Amino acid sequence: MIRCVNLSKFYGNVRALDTMNIGVEKGQIYGLIGPNGAGKTTTIKLITGLIKPTSGKVFINGLDMGKDALQAKRYIGYIPDEPFLYERLTPSELMDFKGSLYDMTQKGIDSKKWELLELVGMSEYKNDLIEGFSLGMKQRVAIAIALLPSPGVIIVDEPLVGLDPRGMKRVKEIFFKLAKEGATVFISTHMLNVVEELADRVGVLNRGKLIAEGPIDVLKNSKDEKLETIFFRLFS
Amino acid sequence: MRYLLNYFSLRLTMFRHSLRHHRKEFIRYGLFLSFFLFVSVVIFVLLYKAFLFFNSFEIIGEFLIIKLISTIFFVFFIFLILSNVNSLVKWFFTKNDLPFVLTNPVSMTEVFFTRSLEALFESSWAFLLFSIPILLSYYMAVSRFNMTFFISCLLLLPFIIIPHGIAFILVMLLARFVSPKIIKNTFSFLSLILVALLVITFRAIQIEKLARPESFAHLYEYMRFLAIPTHPLLPTSPFIETIVYFTKGFNTTMVINIGFFLSTALALITISYWIHNFFYTTCYTNLKSSSSTIKRDILAKILWFLPMKTKHLFLKEIKNLTRDPKEWSQVFLILALIFVYVYNFKLFPRDRTPLPTIFLESLLSFLNMGLLTFVISAISVRFVYPSFQLEGRPIWILLTSPVSTKELYVKKLILYVPPLLFLSLVLNYLSNKYISPSPILYYMSYGYVALITITSPVISLYFGTKDINFRESPNPYGGIGGVISMLIMLIYAVLTLSILGWSSYWMILFSQQGIIPPFPVRAKFFLTCIVICIATLSMVYYMVVKTIGNLKKIEL
Ligand SMILES: Nc1ncnc2c1ncn2[C@@H]1O[C@H](COP(=O)(O)OP(=O)(O)O)[C@@H](O)[C@H]1O
Ligand SMILES: [Mg+2]
């Protein structure tokens, strides 16, 4: 469960995010959509605690990110927009590293890591140094390490950038499955079809302001209005 | 041609912007410049003295001068090839703006010239700066200073083009078969071995004795037996010959030499251009990114006794360092530094100084503590200072995990302090073996060394986390913050060592006579030791708190 209350972030005079209020329930997939520079990455960094809000609060499963950050971070699996990983480790070593940060035992890590690397299609490369990987391969490893501690809240920034069609399909399936199993999934993207396919609820962000919010159906004027048309209607 | 001008005016704009936006850059360039000026002056003075000394011998003197100057330029030549290989690999194969440049309508000729010039400048500017004082000292010592000096400075330009061309041909031909990274690593390793060899040779001829004219005889002996390659076809030979002839007036061989020299440079440019046109595109598109498979993980087995989290934090840090060939070169340099350090104490001519032994031993012991501070703080600045910065952009993995930055900081200290402590204790043990100071100083030096191995990494980490920006790659030499950390450590050394010297003076004198020092003397000594410990530890505590504050401010 994610809750943002009056969340704002200013970079100097630049208003990256302005009094945002959203709530995402268990088992839901939330799609945050907006053009480049709208403030999606800023929102996600605020939710994961990578940056601190100028004002407002973030709650993860009821825990205040400002006060109980360490506890709240236990529940979050974050997949960043740019998958920077330790280049001189192998996926297998990176999994061990990540698991140890969440106080998992070696046994617990081993029981999950092969399965996860298999799931993202990287088991073949498990002992190769990450520095030789392509962007899409790194993205897959980033997904695998995010899921290792079985997080209840999954936060994904531009999930499908750099993936090939097979990878995209596989990743979408993963998110569906996680949501069905009761995880909260929060996705930001500038790609309309992704939201349309995946999300139960949509938030439309423009220049740091949430200009529309709700289930996809609520946003539609008519039953078969395309999201693309909604999008252009909202931004015009 | 238009493109070239555009390109370099763009580079100039980038440089101006970086100066305008980072005030620190100004200081950095200033420090850099003064350092190079200082080194140039030192080179000039030393060589000038050496040349004058050699010149006082009939016939053989001139021969030795030519030998010395050819050796210097020969070594330069080899290093120029090696550093050109490095820069060429960077500018033609690994630089991340290459896909952008190559997909734009830029002709291959333009790519060749801009990139070659960048690589040439990057690898040769230091050589140009240091060659000028060398040439100047030669001219001043051997003949009168005249206009030909400026011509020989101009000849340095073709001199740098020749190794550049050789390196270019090497890189392009090798890149067809092996990945550029392997080329780069191999050649970096070669230059490292060369540096190590040079350091050891320098120690063997004890170059610092050049400061005392009477020991030039030593160098003289050495030079007489030094065999250096002086084959006439080596590109360094016509260069040296020309310079030598310049000092003697006009000569026809000189014209032939210059002609030969210039045409070699031109020919190499042409061949490089030609090879570039034939091979570069194929080489670039066939780039094999070498992916290495890790089979066994011995380190993890060695560290089995550590708790899970600590073990994996350490493993990540250690693998990050050990799997980077650049870092290995630093380890070699440190080994060379240690060798020189211990060797110096061994060589100290204690029986030739008029001072009484007790003074000499105490003086040496304090000198040793001061030098150890220097060594330890240099190593912390090299390895501990950038350790947070080196996390780089993957830092998000740590920052989104349930691990506090405070815990990370403490773990880094736990990782870095013990090896530093071990190193400093071994160094102190070895140097004390040659100094053999009184027991008081002996034990005091261990205490002092222990204190600095705690203080130095803490200070380095404080400056290494101040205004930290993970988007920048770390400066391998520590930058301004590193310099400040070292300065603070040196000030600390001067302060504590003077206080310790003042309070231990009578202690040492009494014990020397075999008398137990009277109570006030003992009390003064122990009190100062305690005060120094408390003061140091409070400073360490203050720095720790400040560093954790720095880390709390991190935003990605
Ligand atoms: N570290 C930063 N410093 C200054 N401005 C920033 C920073 N990060 C983001 N911004 C600004 O905030 C706005 C939103 O950026 P971002 O959240 O990255 O957008 P996007 O929706 O494309 O992910 C942009 O105008 C960007 O310029
Ligand atoms: Mg973004």
Short mmCIF file of N, CA, C and O in Angstrom, two decimals, chain B residues 404-516:
data_model
loop_
_atom_site.label_atom_id
_atom_site.label_comp_id
_atom_site.label_asym_id
_atom_site.label_seq_id
_atom_site.Cartn_x
_atom_site.Cartn_y
_atom_site.Cartn_z
N SER B 404 21.21 1.71 7.00
CA SER B 404 21.42 3.15 7.19
C SER B 404 22.79 3.53 6.66
O SER B 404 23.71 2.72 6.61
N THR B 405 22.90 4.79 6.24
CA THR B 405 24.20 5.26 5.74
C THR B 405 25.23 5.21 6.85
O THR B 405 26.41 5.02 6.59
N LYS B 406 24.76 5.35 8.10
CA LYS B 406 25.68 5.29 9.23
C LYS B 406 26.33 3.90 9.30
O LYS B 406 27.54 3.77 9.47
N GLU B 407 25.49 2.88 9.09
CA GLU B 407 26.01 1.52 9.13
C GLU B 407 27.04 1.31 8.01
O GLU B 407 28.10 0.72 8.22
N LEU B 408 26.71 1.84 6.82
CA LEU B 408 27.64 1.71 5.70
C LEU B 408 28.98 2.34 6.05
O LEU B 408 30.04 1.79 5.78
N TYR B 409 28.89 3.51 6.66
CA TYR B 409 30.10 4.26 7.01
C TYR B 409 30.96 3.47 7.98
O TYR B 409 32.17 3.29 7.78
N VAL B 410 30.29 2.96 9.02
CA VAL B 410 31.04 2.21 10.03
C VAL B 410 31.69 0.98 9.40
O VAL B 410 32.86 0.66 9.65
N LYS B 411 30.94 0.32 8.50
CA LYS B 411 31.49 -0.89 7.87
C LYS B 411 32.68 -0.55 7.00
O LYS B 411 33.65 -1.30 6.90
N LYS B 412 32.60 0.61 6.33
CA LYS B 412 33.75 0.99 5.50
C LYS B 412 34.98 1.20 6.37
O LYS B 412 36.09 0.78 6.01
N LEU B 413 34.78 1.87 7.51
CA LEU B 413 35.92 2.07 8.42
C LEU B 413 36.47 0.73 8.88
O LEU B 413 37.68 0.51 8.90
N ILE B 414 35.55 -0.19 9.23
CA ILE B 414 36.00 -1.49 9.71
C ILE B 414 36.77 -2.22 8.62
O ILE B 414 37.71 -2.96 8.88
N LEU B 415 36.39 -1.99 7.37
CA LEU B 415 37.09 -2.65 6.28
C LEU B 415 38.47 -2.04 6.03
O LEU B 415 39.44 -2.75 5.79
N TYR B 416 38.55 -0.71 6.10
CA TYR B 416 39.80 -0.07 5.67
C TYR B 416 40.83 0.11 6.78
O TYR B 416 42.02 0.12 6.51
N VAL B 417 40.36 0.29 8.04
CA VAL B 417 41.34 0.57 9.09
C VAL B 417 42.30 -0.60 9.37
O VAL B 417 43.51 -0.39 9.41
N PRO B 418 41.81 -1.85 9.52
CA PRO B 418 42.76 -2.92 9.84
C PRO B 418 43.90 -3.10 8.84
O PRO B 418 45.06 -3.19 9.28
N PRO B 419 43.66 -3.12 7.51
CA PRO B 419 44.81 -3.26 6.62
C PRO B 419 45.78 -2.09 6.73
O PRO B 419 47.00 -2.27 6.70
N LEU B 420 45.22 -0.88 6.91
CA LEU B 420 46.09 0.29 7.07
C LEU B 420 46.93 0.15 8.33
O LEU B 420 48.13 0.44 8.32
N LEU B 421 46.27 -0.29 9.40
CA LEU B 421 46.97 -0.45 10.66
C LEU B 421 48.09 -1.48 10.51
O LEU B 421 49.22 -1.25 10.93
N PHE B 422 47.77 -2.56 9.86
CA PHE B 422 48.76 -3.62 9.65
C PHE B 422 49.96 -3.06 8.89
O PHE B 422 51.11 -3.22 9.29
N LEU B 423 49.66 -2.36 7.79
CA LEU B 423 50.72 -1.80 6.96
C LEU B 423 51.59 -0.84 7.77
O LEU B 423 52.82 -0.92 7.74
N SER B 424 50.94 0.05 8.53
CA SER B 424 51.74 1.05 9.23
C SER B 424 52.55 0.42 10.34
O SER B 424 53.69 0.83 10.59
N LEU B 425 51.99 -0.61 10.99
CA LEU B 425 52.77 -1.25 12.05
C LEU B 425 53.98 -1.97 11.46
O LEU B 425 55.08 -1.91 12.02
N VAL B 426 53.79 -2.62 10.33
CA VAL B 426 54.93 -3.31 9.69
C VAL B 426 56.00 -2.30 9.29
O VAL B 426 57.18 -2.49 9.56
N LEU B 427 55.55 -1.19 8.67
CA LEU B 427 56.51 -0.17 8.26
C LEU B 427 57.26 0.37 9.46
O LEU B 427 58.49 0.56 9.43
N ASN B 428 56.52 0.62 10.54
CA ASN B 428 57.13 1.17 11.73
C ASN B 428 58.13 0.18 12.31
O ASN B 428 59.23 0.55 12.72
N TYR B 429 57.75 -1.09 12.29
CA TYR B 429 58.64 -2.13 12.80
C TYR B 429 59.95 -2.15 12.00
O TYR B 429 61.04 -2.12 12.55
N LEU B 430 59.80 -2.13 10.67
CA LEU B 430 60.99 -2.22 9.81
C LEU B 430 61.90 -1.01 9.97
O LEU B 430 63.11 -1.14 10.12
N SER B 431 61.28 0.19 9.98
CA SER B 431 62.14 1.37 10.07
C SER B 431 62.78 1.47 11.45
O SER B 431 63.93 1.87 11.59
N ASN B 432 62.04 1.06 12.50
CA ASN B 432 62.62 1.09 13.84
C ASN B 432 63.80 0.14 13.96
O ASN B 432 64.72 0.36 14.75
N LYS B 433 63.77 -0.93 13.18
CA LYS B 433 64.87 -1.87 13.20
C LYS B 433 66.17 -1.19 12.79
O LYS B 433 67.24 -1.47 13.33
N TYR B 434 66.07 -0.29 11.81
CA TYR B 434 67.29 0.40 11.36
C TYR B 434 67.62 1.60 12.23
O TYR B 434 68.77 1.98 12.35
N ILE B 435 66.59 2.22 12.84
CA ILE B 435 66.85 3.42 13.65
C ILE B 435 67.32 3.03 15.05
O ILE B 435 68.19 3.68 15.62
N SER B 436 66.77 1.95 15.58
CA SER B 436 66.96 1.51 16.96
C SER B 436 66.94 2.66 17.97
O SER B 436 67.96 3.02 18.53
N PRO B 437 65.77 3.24 18.19
CA PRO B 437 65.64 4.36 19.13
C PRO B 437 65.53 3.84 20.56
O PRO B 437 65.48 2.64 20.78
N SER B 438 65.49 4.78 21.52
CA SER B 438 65.34 4.38 22.92
C SER B 438 63.93 3.80 23.11
O SER B 438 63.02 4.12 22.35
N PRO B 439 63.78 2.93 24.15
CA PRO B 439 62.50 2.23 24.32
C PRO B 439 61.31 3.18 24.37
O PRO B 439 60.24 2.86 23.83
N ILE B 440 61.48 4.34 24.99
CA ILE B 440 60.34 5.25 25.11
C ILE B 440 59.85 5.64 23.72
O ILE B 440 58.66 5.58 23.41
N LEU B 441 60.80 6.04 22.86
CA LEU B 441 60.42 6.45 21.52
C LEU B 441 59.88 5.27 20.73
O LEU B 441 58.97 5.41 19.92
N TYR B 442 60.43 4.11 21.01
CA TYR B 442 59.99 2.90 20.30
C TYR B 442 58.50 2.67 20.54
O TYR B 442 57.71 2.55 19.61
N TYR B 443 58.11 2.66 21.82
CA TYR B 443 56.70 2.40 22.12
C TYR B 443 55.82 3.57 21.71
O TYR B 443 54.71 3.40 21.23
N MET B 444 56.38 4.80 21.89
CA MET B 444 55.61 5.97 21.51
C MET B 444 55.28 5.93 20.02
O MET B 444 54.18 6.28 19.59
N SER B 445 56.24 5.48 19.20
CA SER B 445 56.00 5.48 17.76
C SER B 445 54.86 4.54 17.41
O SER B 445 54.03 4.85 16.57
N TYR B 446 54.77 3.39 18.13
CA TYR B 446 53.64 2.49 17.85
C TYR B 446 52.31 3.15 18.21
O TYR B 446 51.34 3.06 17.45
N GLY B 447 52.29 3.84 19.35
CA GLY B 447 51.06 4.52 19.75
C GLY B 447 50.66 5.57 18.74
O GLY B 447 49.51 5.66 18.30
N TYR B 448 51.66 6.36 18.32
CA TYR B 448 51.39 7.44 17.37
C TYR B 448 50.86 6.88 16.06
O TYR B 448 49.88 7.38 15.50
N VAL B 449 51.49 5.81 15.58
CA VAL B 449 51.10 5.21 14.31
C VAL B 449 49.67 4.68 14.38
O VAL B 449 48.87 4.85 13.46
N ALA B 450 49.34 4.10 15.54
CA ALA B 450 47.97 3.61 15.70
C ALA B 450 46.99 4.77 15.62
O ALA B 450 45.94 4.67 14.99
N LEU B 451 47.35 5.89 16.25
CA LEU B 451 46.45 7.05 16.21
C LEU B 451 46.24 7.55 14.78
O LEU B 451 45.11 7.82 14.39
N ILE B 452 47.32 7.67 14.01
CA ILE B 452 47.13 8.23 12.67
C ILE B 452 46.38 7.28 11.75
O ILE B 452 45.68 7.72 10.85
N THR B 453 46.50 5.97 11.98
CA THR B 453 45.76 5.07 11.09
C THR B 453 44.27 5.12 11.37
O THR B 453 43.48 4.66 10.55
N ILE B 454 43.89 5.66 12.54
CA ILE B 454 42.46 5.86 12.76
C ILE B 454 42.06 7.24 12.23
O ILE B 454 41.06 7.39 11.54
N THR B 455 42.89 8.24 12.53
CA THR B 455 42.55 9.61 12.16
C THR B 455 42.49 9.79 10.64
O THR B 455 41.56 10.41 10.12
N SER B 456 43.49 9.24 9.97
CA SER B 456 43.63 9.53 8.56
C SER B 456 42.44 9.04 7.71
O SER B 456 41.90 9.82 6.93
N PRO B 457 41.97 7.78 7.88
CA PRO B 457 40.79 7.39 7.08
C PRO B 457 39.54 8.18 7.46
O PRO B 457 38.72 8.47 6.58
N VAL B 458 39.42 8.55 8.73
CA VAL B 458 38.22 9.29 9.14
C VAL B 458 38.20 10.65 8.44
O VAL B 458 37.18 11.08 7.89
N ILE B 459 39.36 11.32 8.41
CA ILE B 459 39.43 12.62 7.74
C ILE B 459 39.19 12.45 6.24
O ILE B 459 38.44 13.22 5.63
N SER B 460 39.81 11.42 5.67
CA SER B 460 39.62 11.20 4.23
C SER B 460 38.15 10.98 3.90
O SER B 460 37.64 11.52 2.93
N LEU B 461 37.48 10.19 4.74
CA LEU B 461 36.07 9.92 4.45
C LEU B 461 35.22 11.16 4.63
O LEU B 461 34.24 11.37 3.91
N TYR B 462 35.60 12.02 5.57
CA TYR B 462 34.83 13.26 5.74
C TYR B 462 34.90 14.10 4.46
O TYR B 462 33.88 14.51 3.92
N PHE B 463 36.11 14.32 3.96
CA PHE B 463 36.22 15.14 2.75
C PHE B 463 35.72 14.39 1.53
O PHE B 463 35.24 15.00 0.58
N GLY B 464 35.81 13.06 1.57
CA GLY B 464 35.33 12.28 0.44
C GLY B 464 33.82 12.23 0.34
O GLY B 464 33.28 11.84 -0.68
N THR B 465 33.10 12.62 1.41
CA THR B 465 31.64 12.57 1.35
C THR B 465 31.04 13.97 1.35
O THR B 465 29.83 14.12 1.32
N LYS B 466 31.90 14.98 1.40
CA LYS B 466 31.40 16.36 1.42
C LYS B 466 30.91 16.71 0.01
O LYS B 466 31.64 16.52 -0.96
N ASP B 467 29.66 17.19 -0.08
CA ASP B 467 29.07 17.56 -1.38
C ASP B 467 29.28 16.47 -2.42
O ASP B 467 29.69 16.74 -3.54
N ILE B 468 29.03 15.24 -2.02
CA ILE B 468 29.33 14.12 -2.91
C ILE B 468 28.30 14.09 -4.05
O ILE B 468 27.13 14.39 -3.85
N ASN B 469 28.77 13.80 -5.24
CA ASN B 469 27.90 13.74 -6.40
C ASN B 469 28.18 12.45 -7.15
O ASN B 469 29.25 12.27 -7.71
N PHE B 470 27.18 11.56 -7.14
CA PHE B 470 27.44 10.23 -7.69
C PHE B 470 27.41 10.20 -9.20
O PHE B 470 27.68 9.18 -9.80
N ARG B 471 27.03 11.31 -9.80
CA ARG B 471 27.02 11.32 -11.26
C ARG B 471 28.42 11.53 -11.83
O ARG B 471 28.69 11.23 -12.98
N GLU B 472 29.31 12.08 -11.01
CA GLU B 472 30.67 12.29 -11.49
C GLU B 472 31.51 11.06 -11.19
O GLU B 472 31.33 10.41 -10.17
N SER B 473 32.46 10.78 -12.09
CA SER B 473 33.36 9.69 -11.76
C SER B 473 34.45 10.26 -10.86
O SER B 473 34.79 11.43 -10.97
N PRO B 474 34.94 9.43 -9.94
CA PRO B 474 35.87 9.96 -8.95
C PRO B 474 37.20 10.34 -9.56
O PRO B 474 37.65 9.74 -10.53
N ASN B 475 37.81 11.36 -8.99
CA ASN B 475 39.14 11.76 -9.40
C ASN B 475 40.14 10.82 -8.74
O ASN B 475 40.20 10.72 -7.52
N PRO B 476 40.93 10.09 -9.54
CA PRO B 476 41.80 9.08 -8.93
C PRO B 476 42.85 9.67 -8.00
O PRO B 476 43.39 8.96 -7.17
N TYR B 477 43.13 10.96 -8.13
CA TYR B 477 44.14 11.52 -7.24
C TYR B 477 43.52 12.29 -6.10
O TYR B 477 44.19 13.02 -5.39
N GLY B 478 42.20 12.12 -5.94
CA GLY B 478 41.57 12.70 -4.76
C GLY B 478 41.07 14.12 -4.95
O GLY B 478 40.22 14.56 -4.22
N GLY B 479 41.61 14.86 -5.93
CA GLY B 479 41.15 16.22 -6.13
C GLY B 479 41.46 17.11 -4.94
O GLY B 479 42.30 16.79 -4.09
N ILE B 480 40.74 18.23 -4.87
CA ILE B 480 40.97 19.21 -3.82
C ILE B 480 40.77 18.62 -2.44
O ILE B 480 41.60 18.79 -1.54
N GLY B 481 39.67 17.87 -2.26
CA GLY B 481 39.37 17.30 -0.95
C GLY B 481 40.51 16.40 -0.47
O GLY B 481 40.87 16.41 0.69
N GLY B 482 41.08 15.66 -1.41
CA GLY B 482 42.19 14.77 -1.06
C GLY B 482 43.39 15.57 -0.60
O GLY B 482 44.03 15.24 0.40
N VAL B 483 43.67 16.66 -1.32
CA VAL B 483 44.82 17.50 -0.94
C VAL B 483 44.59 18.07 0.45
O VAL B 483 45.49 18.05 1.30
N ILE B 484 43.35 18.54 0.70
CA ILE B 484 43.07 19.12 2.02
C ILE B 484 43.22 18.07 3.11
O ILE B 484 43.82 18.32 4.15
N SER B 485 42.71 16.85 2.85
CA SER B 485 42.85 15.80 3.88
C SER B 485 44.32 15.56 4.21
O SER B 485 44.69 15.41 5.37
N MET B 486 45.14 15.54 3.16
CA MET B 486 46.56 15.28 3.41
C MET B 486 47.19 16.42 4.17
O MET B 486 47.98 16.20 5.10
N LEU B 487 46.83 17.66 3.80
CA LEU B 487 47.38 18.82 4.51
C LEU B 487 47.02 18.76 5.98
O LEU B 487 47.86 18.97 6.85
N ILE B 488 45.74 18.43 6.26
CA ILE B 488 45.32 18.38 7.66
C ILE B 488 46.12 17.33 8.42
O ILE B 488 46.60 17.56 9.53
N MET B 489 46.32 16.17 7.79
CA MET B 489 47.11 15.13 8.45
C MET B 489 48.53 15.60 8.71
O MET B 489 49.11 15.30 9.75
N LEU B 490 49.10 16.34 7.76
CA LEU B 490 50.48 16.79 7.95
C LEU B 490 50.55 17.83 9.07
O LEU B 490 51.47 17.80 9.89
N ILE B 491 49.54 18.72 9.12
CA ILE B 491 49.52 19.70 10.21
C ILE B 491 49.39 18.97 11.54
O ILE B 491 50.08 19.26 12.52
N TYR B 492 48.51 17.97 11.55
CA TYR B 492 48.32 17.17 12.76
C TYR B 492 49.67 16.56 13.18
O TYR B 492 50.04 16.60 14.36
N ALA B 493 50.40 16.02 12.21
CA ALA B 493 51.68 15.39 12.52
C ALA B 493 52.64 16.40 13.13
O ALA B 493 53.26 16.14 14.16
N VAL B 494 52.74 17.57 12.49
CA VAL B 494 53.68 18.58 12.99
C VAL B 494 53.32 18.96 14.42
O VAL B 494 54.18 18.99 15.32
N LEU B 495 52.02 19.19 14.67
CA LEU B 495 51.59 19.61 16.00
C LEU B 495 51.89 18.54 17.04
O LEU B 495 52.59 18.79 18.03
N THR B 496 51.35 17.32 16.81
CA THR B 496 51.51 16.28 17.83
C THR B 496 52.97 15.92 18.02
O THR B 496 53.41 15.74 19.15
N LEU B 497 53.72 15.87 16.93
CA LEU B 497 55.12 15.45 17.09
C LEU B 497 55.91 16.51 17.83
O LEU B 497 56.79 16.17 18.64
N SER B 498 55.60 17.80 17.61
CA SER B 498 56.35 18.80 18.39
C SER B 498 55.99 18.70 19.86
O SER B 498 56.86 18.79 20.73
N ILE B 499 54.70 18.51 20.15
CA ILE B 499 54.32 18.39 21.57
C ILE B 499 54.98 17.16 22.18
O ILE B 499 55.55 17.21 23.27
N LEU B 500 54.95 16.05 21.46
CA LEU B 500 55.56 14.82 21.98
C LEU B 500 57.07 15.00 22.16
O LEU B 500 57.64 14.54 23.16
N GLY B 501 57.69 15.69 21.22
CA GLY B 501 59.12 15.92 21.33
C GLY B 501 59.46 16.73 22.58
O GLY B 501 60.36 16.38 23.34
N TRP B 502 58.65 17.77 22.79
CA TRP B 502 58.87 18.64 23.96
C TRP B 502 58.71 17.86 25.25
O TRP B 502 59.50 17.97 26.17
N SER B 503 57.68 17.00 25.32
CA SER B 503 57.39 16.34 26.60
C SER B 503 58.27 15.11 26.81
O SER B 503 58.41 14.65 27.94
N SER B 504 58.85 14.57 25.75
CA SER B 504 59.63 13.34 25.97
C SER B 504 61.12 13.63 26.10
O SER B 504 61.90 12.74 26.39
N TYR B 505 61.50 14.90 25.89
CA TYR B 505 62.91 15.26 25.85
C TYR B 505 63.67 14.78 27.08
O TYR B 505 64.64 14.02 27.00
N TRP B 506 63.19 15.19 28.28
CA TRP B 506 63.89 14.83 29.51
C TRP B 506 63.76 13.35 29.80
O TRP B 506 64.68 12.74 30.34
N MET B 507 62.62 12.80 29.45
CA MET B 507 62.43 11.35 29.64
C MET B 507 63.56 10.58 28.97
O MET B 507 64.17 9.71 29.55
N ILE B 508 63.82 10.98 27.71
CA ILE B 508 64.83 10.26 26.93
C ILE B 508 66.21 10.47 27.53
O ILE B 508 66.99 9.53 27.71
N LEU B 509 66.49 11.73 27.91
CA LEU B 509 67.82 12.02 28.47
C LEU B 509 68.07 11.21 29.73
O LEU B 509 69.14 10.62 29.91
N PHE B 510 67.05 11.20 30.61
CA PHE B 510 67.22 10.45 31.86
C PHE B 510 67.42 8.97 31.59
O PHE B 510 68.33 8.35 32.14
N SER B 511 66.58 8.42 30.76
CA SER B 511 66.68 6.98 30.56
C SER B 511 67.99 6.62 29.87
O SER B 511 68.52 5.55 30.08
N GLN B 512 68.49 7.56 29.11
CA GLN B 512 69.78 7.33 28.45
C GLN B 512 70.87 7.11 29.49
O GLN B 512 71.74 6.26 29.33
N GLN B 513 70.78 7.87 30.60
CA GLN B 513 71.76 7.74 31.67
C GLN B 513 71.48 6.53 32.55
O GLN B 513 72.19 6.28 33.51
N GLY B 514 70.39 5.84 32.29
CA GLY B 514 70.03 4.69 33.12
C GLY B 514 69.34 5.09 34.40
O GLY B 514 69.26 4.32 35.35
N ILE B 515 68.88 6.36 34.49
CA ILE B 515 68.19 6.82 35.70
C ILE B 515 66.70 6.80 35.43
O ILE B 515 66.25 7.17 34.33
N ILE B 516 65.92 6.38 36.44
CA ILE B 516 64.47 6.50 36.29
C ILE B 516 64.12 7.98 36.41
O ILE B 516 64.52 8.63 37.38
#
